[in-house]
Amino acid sequence: MTASMEILDGIAVLNLGDDENRFTPDLLDTLHALLDRVQSNGVQALVTTATGKFYTNGLDLDWLAAHGDETQWYVGRVQALLARVLTLGVPTVAAVVGHAFGAGAMLATAHDFRVMRADRGYFCFPEADIQIPFTAGMAALIQAKLTPQAAVASMTTGRRFGGPDALRYGIVDVTADEGAVTDAALDLARPLAGKDPGTLAAIKTTMFGAAASALTAADSMASR
């Protein structure tokens, strides 16, 4: 199953897939195409979710190992996605139905709000343990959305946060039972729907301009 999207009463529900949903170049292209639809079809809010035990495991490390000469291009594409979600002109809610690791956890962080399964699944930035330092853009994104305490606890330790711990640190906003995560995200999104897209995008760009600029700087360099 590849990424897909349906519109429910004006809310786009974007499903990332039913496997580890790693950011292959093809998946990145699909996600950008689906976001184009969000921005052109009068959608009033966006919920991202997945099917199975993963929300997304983030970077496709196997692809990177086989295409080392394209690392800068690839990271730029991932960061462009994060920046786009961060400043999107509709309310956004991540339904973290399963594991969210690395850049996958960053994708959830780029949303306005996050709902996480309470009983199973981890939210984790494993970079300290896998010896991959954060890029300036990725660090800026996390630090723009989390408290200093939560940023240190998550970025420097590789700690795996379950739903209750993530809620306690303010990493997520709501927890829900198995099978209810996406519905809880929709419940969170509905009252926020109907905002003017241009105004909301401008507000988010002002709020998170430094993080968005740091993220898109890599994309700009990679496209030269």
Tab-separated table of C-alpha atoms in Angstrom:
chain	number	residue	atom	x	y	z
A	1	MET	CA	0.000	0.000	0.000
A	2	THR	CA	1.374	3.377	-0.978
A	3	ALA	CA	0.372	6.719	0.502
A	4	SER	CA	-3.198	7.751	-0.262
A	5	MET	CA	-5.688	10.415	0.708
A	6	GLU	CA	-9.420	10.810	1.156
A	7	ILE	CA	-11.470	13.896	1.973
A	8	LEU	CA	-13.960	13.559	4.845
A	9	ASP	CA	-16.242	16.577	5.314
A	10	GLY	CA	-13.529	18.917	4.093
A	11	ILE	CA	-10.721	17.299	6.082
A	12	ALA	CA	-7.980	15.508	4.159
A	13	VAL	CA	-6.951	12.217	5.751
A	14	LEU	CA	-3.541	11.293	4.338
A	15	ASN	CA	-2.490	7.705	4.987
A	16	LEU	CA	1.281	7.215	4.843
A	17	GLY	CA	1.013	3.481	4.117
A	18	ASP	CA	0.990	0.076	5.787
A	19	ASP	CA	4.673	-0.812	6.205
A	20	GLU	CA	7.527	1.136	7.810
A	21	ASN	CA	6.587	4.066	5.548
A	22	ARG	CA	10.175	5.189	5.187
A	23	PHE	CA	10.790	8.269	3.072
A	24	THR	CA	11.780	6.715	-0.222
A	25	PRO	CA	12.180	9.206	-3.074
A	26	ASP	CA	8.947	7.834	-4.550
A	27	LEU	CA	7.061	8.325	-1.279
A	28	LEU	CA	8.381	11.885	-1.004
A	29	ASP	CA	7.100	12.626	-4.518
A	30	THR	CA	3.719	11.137	-3.632
A	31	LEU	CA	3.443	13.124	-0.416
A	32	HIS	CA	4.244	16.389	-2.182
A	33	ALA	CA	1.630	15.591	-4.842
A	34	LEU	CA	-0.966	14.904	-2.144
A	35	LEU	CA	-0.097	18.163	-0.392
A	36	ASP	CA	-0.595	19.921	-3.723
A	37	ARG	CA	-4.140	18.560	-3.656
A	38	VAL	CA	-4.609	19.775	-0.097
A	39	GLN	CA	-3.604	23.280	-1.143
A	40	SER	CA	-5.645	23.399	-4.347
A	41	ASN	CA	-8.893	21.619	-3.463
A	42	GLY	CA	-10.334	23.798	-0.727
A	43	VAL	CA	-9.371	21.359	2.033
A	44	GLN	CA	-9.968	22.832	5.490
A	45	ALA	CA	-7.644	20.674	7.616
A	46	LEU	CA	-5.144	17.822	7.279
A	47	VAL	CA	-4.791	14.650	9.337
A	48	THR	CA	-1.912	12.280	8.598
A	49	THR	CA	-2.124	8.692	9.748
A	50	ALA	CA	-0.989	5.193	8.762
A	51	THR	CA	-2.112	1.578	8.753
A	52	GLY	CA	-0.273	-0.946	10.883
A	53	LYS	CA	2.399	-0.740	13.575
A	54	PHE	CA	4.304	2.240	12.139
A	55	TYR	CA	3.446	5.888	11.587
A	56	THR	CA	6.762	6.271	9.791
A	57	ASN	CA	10.327	5.188	10.489
A	58	GLY	CA	11.683	8.217	8.652
A	59	LEU	CA	14.781	8.161	6.465
A	60	ASP	CA	15.291	5.282	4.057
A	61	LEU	CA	18.731	4.267	5.306
A	62	ASP	CA	19.034	1.420	2.797
A	63	TRP	CA	18.478	3.844	-0.086
A	64	LEU	CA	21.003	6.251	1.409
A	65	ALA	CA	23.604	3.481	1.744
A	66	ALA	CA	23.183	2.669	-1.949
A	67	HIS	CA	23.138	6.308	-3.113
A	68	GLY	CA	25.713	8.034	-0.939
A	69	ASP	CA	26.492	10.571	-3.640
A	70	GLU	CA	22.881	11.805	-3.479
A	71	THR	CA	22.729	12.316	0.287
A	72	GLN	CA	22.508	16.108	0.117
A	73	TRP	CA	19.736	15.969	-2.482
A	74	TYR	CA	17.804	13.387	-0.476
A	75	VAL	CA	18.077	15.201	2.860
A	76	GLY	CA	17.018	18.392	1.113
A	77	ARG	CA	13.888	16.658	-0.186
A	78	VAL	CA	13.010	15.351	3.279
A	79	GLN	CA	13.544	18.741	4.860
A	80	ALA	CA	11.430	20.415	2.181
A	81	LEU	CA	8.562	18.138	3.213
A	82	LEU	CA	9.032	19.023	6.874
A	83	ALA	CA	9.088	22.736	6.103
A	84	ARG	CA	5.989	22.457	3.938
A	85	VAL	CA	3.976	20.727	6.664
A	86	LEU	CA	5.307	23.141	9.285
A	87	THR	CA	3.939	26.178	7.435
A	88	LEU	CA	0.919	24.643	5.680
A	89	GLY	CA	-2.073	26.971	5.449
A	90	VAL	CA	-4.528	24.539	7.059
A	91	PRO	CA	-4.663	23.084	10.577
A	92	THR	CA	-2.629	19.874	10.729
A	93	VAL	CA	-2.875	16.932	13.125
A	94	ALA	CA	-0.624	13.868	13.149
A	95	ALA	CA	-2.355	10.644	14.177
A	96	VAL	CA	0.661	8.700	15.452
A	97	VAL	CA	-0.865	5.233	15.307
A	98	GLY	CA	2.440	3.403	15.797
A	99	HIS	CA	6.189	3.902	15.900
A	100	ALA	CA	7.527	7.296	14.801
A	101	PHE	CA	11.319	7.341	14.602
A	102	GLY	CA	13.859	9.916	13.448
A	103	ALA	CA	12.623	11.977	10.528
A	104	GLY	CA	9.262	10.235	10.939
A	105	ALA	CA	8.974	11.711	14.425
A	106	MET	CA	10.058	15.037	12.922
A	107	LEU	CA	7.193	14.842	10.434
A	108	ALA	CA	4.769	14.447	13.335
A	109	THR	CA	6.502	17.318	15.137
A	110	ALA	CA	6.012	19.568	12.102
A	111	HIS	CA	2.224	19.276	12.498
A	112	ASP	CA	0.266	21.716	14.627
A	113	PHE	CA	-0.935	18.952	16.941
A	114	ARG	CA	-0.169	15.299	17.628
A	115	VAL	CA	-2.330	12.409	18.850
A	116	MET	CA	-0.503	9.236	19.880
A	117	ARG	CA	-1.612	5.717	20.683
A	118	ALA	CA	-1.557	5.318	24.448
A	119	ASP	CA	-0.679	1.657	24.869
A	120	ARG	CA	1.891	0.789	22.208
A	121	GLY	CA	4.338	2.510	19.865
A	122	TYR	CA	7.317	4.757	20.438
A	123	PHE	CA	8.143	8.328	19.529
A	124	CYS	CA	11.915	8.572	19.247
A	125	PHE	CA	14.776	10.662	17.898
A	126	PRO	CA	17.494	7.950	17.836
A	127	GLU	CA	20.237	10.127	16.352
A	128	ALA	CA	22.446	10.075	19.475
A	129	ASP	CA	22.481	6.274	19.422
A	130	ILE	CA	22.919	5.744	15.686
A	131	GLN	CA	25.654	8.395	15.417
A	132	ILE	CA	23.828	10.656	12.986
A	133	PRO	CA	23.897	14.283	14.212
A	134	PHE	CA	20.841	16.425	13.591
A	135	THR	CA	21.086	18.831	10.695
A	136	ALA	CA	20.659	22.495	11.576
A	137	GLY	CA	17.197	22.456	10.020
A	138	MET	CA	16.021	19.354	11.857
A	139	ALA	CA	17.314	20.658	15.186
A	140	ALA	CA	15.633	24.010	14.555
A	141	LEU	CA	12.321	22.285	13.822
A	142	ILE	CA	12.361	20.238	17.021
A	143	GLN	CA	13.486	23.155	19.181
A	144	ALA	CA	10.795	25.391	17.669
A	145	LYS	CA	8.033	22.957	18.637
A	146	LEU	CA	9.197	21.418	21.938
A	147	THR	CA	10.074	22.937	25.283
A	148	PRO	CA	13.808	23.095	26.087
A	149	GLN	CA	13.313	20.293	28.618
A	150	ALA	CA	11.578	18.056	26.090
A	151	ALA	CA	14.125	18.885	23.392
A	152	VAL	CA	17.054	17.882	25.596
A	153	ALA	CA	15.263	14.771	26.860
A	154	SER	CA	14.458	13.602	23.340
A	155	MET	CA	17.381	14.847	21.223
A	156	THR	CA	20.366	13.975	23.408
A	157	THR	CA	19.297	10.601	24.800
A	158	GLY	CA	17.709	8.523	22.022
A	159	ARG	CA	14.923	7.851	24.511
A	160	ARG	CA	11.852	5.979	23.284
A	161	PHE	CA	8.754	7.765	24.531
A	162	GLY	CA	5.543	5.803	24.889
A	163	GLY	CA	2.267	7.685	24.650
A	164	PRO	CA	1.908	8.640	28.338
A	165	ASP	CA	5.549	9.814	28.567
A	166	ALA	CA	5.229	11.777	25.327
A	167	LEU	CA	2.097	13.443	26.688
A	168	ARG	CA	3.807	14.238	29.984
A	169	TYR	CA	6.656	16.004	28.154
A	170	GLY	CA	4.295	17.866	25.827
A	171	ILE	CA	5.648	16.047	22.775
A	172	VAL	CA	2.093	15.023	21.902
A	173	ASP	CA	-1.163	16.746	22.789
A	174	VAL	CA	-3.551	13.813	23.204
A	175	THR	CA	-3.346	10.047	23.635
A	176	ALA	CA	-6.007	7.588	22.496
A	177	ASP	CA	-6.712	3.874	22.611
A	178	GLU	CA	-5.867	1.459	19.822
A	179	GLY	CA	-8.154	2.038	16.862
A	180	ALA	CA	-9.216	5.469	18.094
A	181	VAL	CA	-6.138	7.541	17.263
A	182	THR	CA	-7.230	8.762	13.834
A	183	ASP	CA	-10.758	9.502	15.072
A	184	ALA	CA	-9.274	11.511	17.951
A	185	ALA	CA	-7.145	13.444	15.456
A	186	LEU	CA	-10.247	14.184	13.376
A	187	ASP	CA	-12.064	15.344	16.511
A	188	LEU	CA	-9.163	17.694	17.194
A	189	ALA	CA	-9.119	18.992	13.613
A	190	ARG	CA	-12.844	19.627	13.080
A	191	PRO	CA	-13.242	22.700	15.314
A	192	LEU	CA	-10.144	24.243	13.695
A	193	ALA	CA	-11.350	23.855	10.101
A	194	GLY	CA	-12.303	26.827	7.969
A	195	LYS	CA	-9.428	29.200	8.686
A	196	ASP	CA	-8.262	31.416	5.823
A	197	PRO	CA	-5.313	29.525	4.255
A	198	GLY	CA	-3.280	32.617	3.388
A	199	THR	CA	-3.618	34.069	6.862
A	200	LEU	CA	-2.823	30.790	8.600
A	201	ALA	CA	0.206	30.145	6.387
A	202	ALA	CA	1.483	33.664	7.097
A	203	ILE	CA	1.040	33.167	10.849
A	204	LYS	CA	2.900	29.851	10.813
A	205	THR	CA	5.657	31.277	8.626
A	206	THR	CA	6.117	34.098	11.128
A	207	MET	CA	6.046	31.738	14.104
A	208	PHE	CA	8.405	29.170	12.625
A	209	GLY	CA	10.283	31.208	10.035
A	210	ALA	CA	13.747	30.449	11.390
A	211	ALA	CA	13.115	26.690	11.415
A	212	ALA	CA	11.503	26.742	7.962
A	213	SER	CA	14.409	28.741	6.541
A	214	ALA	CA	16.957	26.348	8.034
A	215	LEU	CA	15.059	23.372	6.586
A	216	THR	CA	14.669	24.833	3.104
A	217	ALA	CA	18.258	26.066	2.950
A	218	ALA	CA	19.317	22.436	2.531
A	219	ASP	CA	16.740	21.924	-0.215
A	220	SER	CA	17.983	25.027	-2.018
A	221	MET	CA	21.600	23.859	-1.848
A	222	ALA	CA	20.673	20.375	-3.036
A	223	SER	CA	18.877	21.686	-6.107
A	224	ARG	CA	21.812	23.732	-7.388
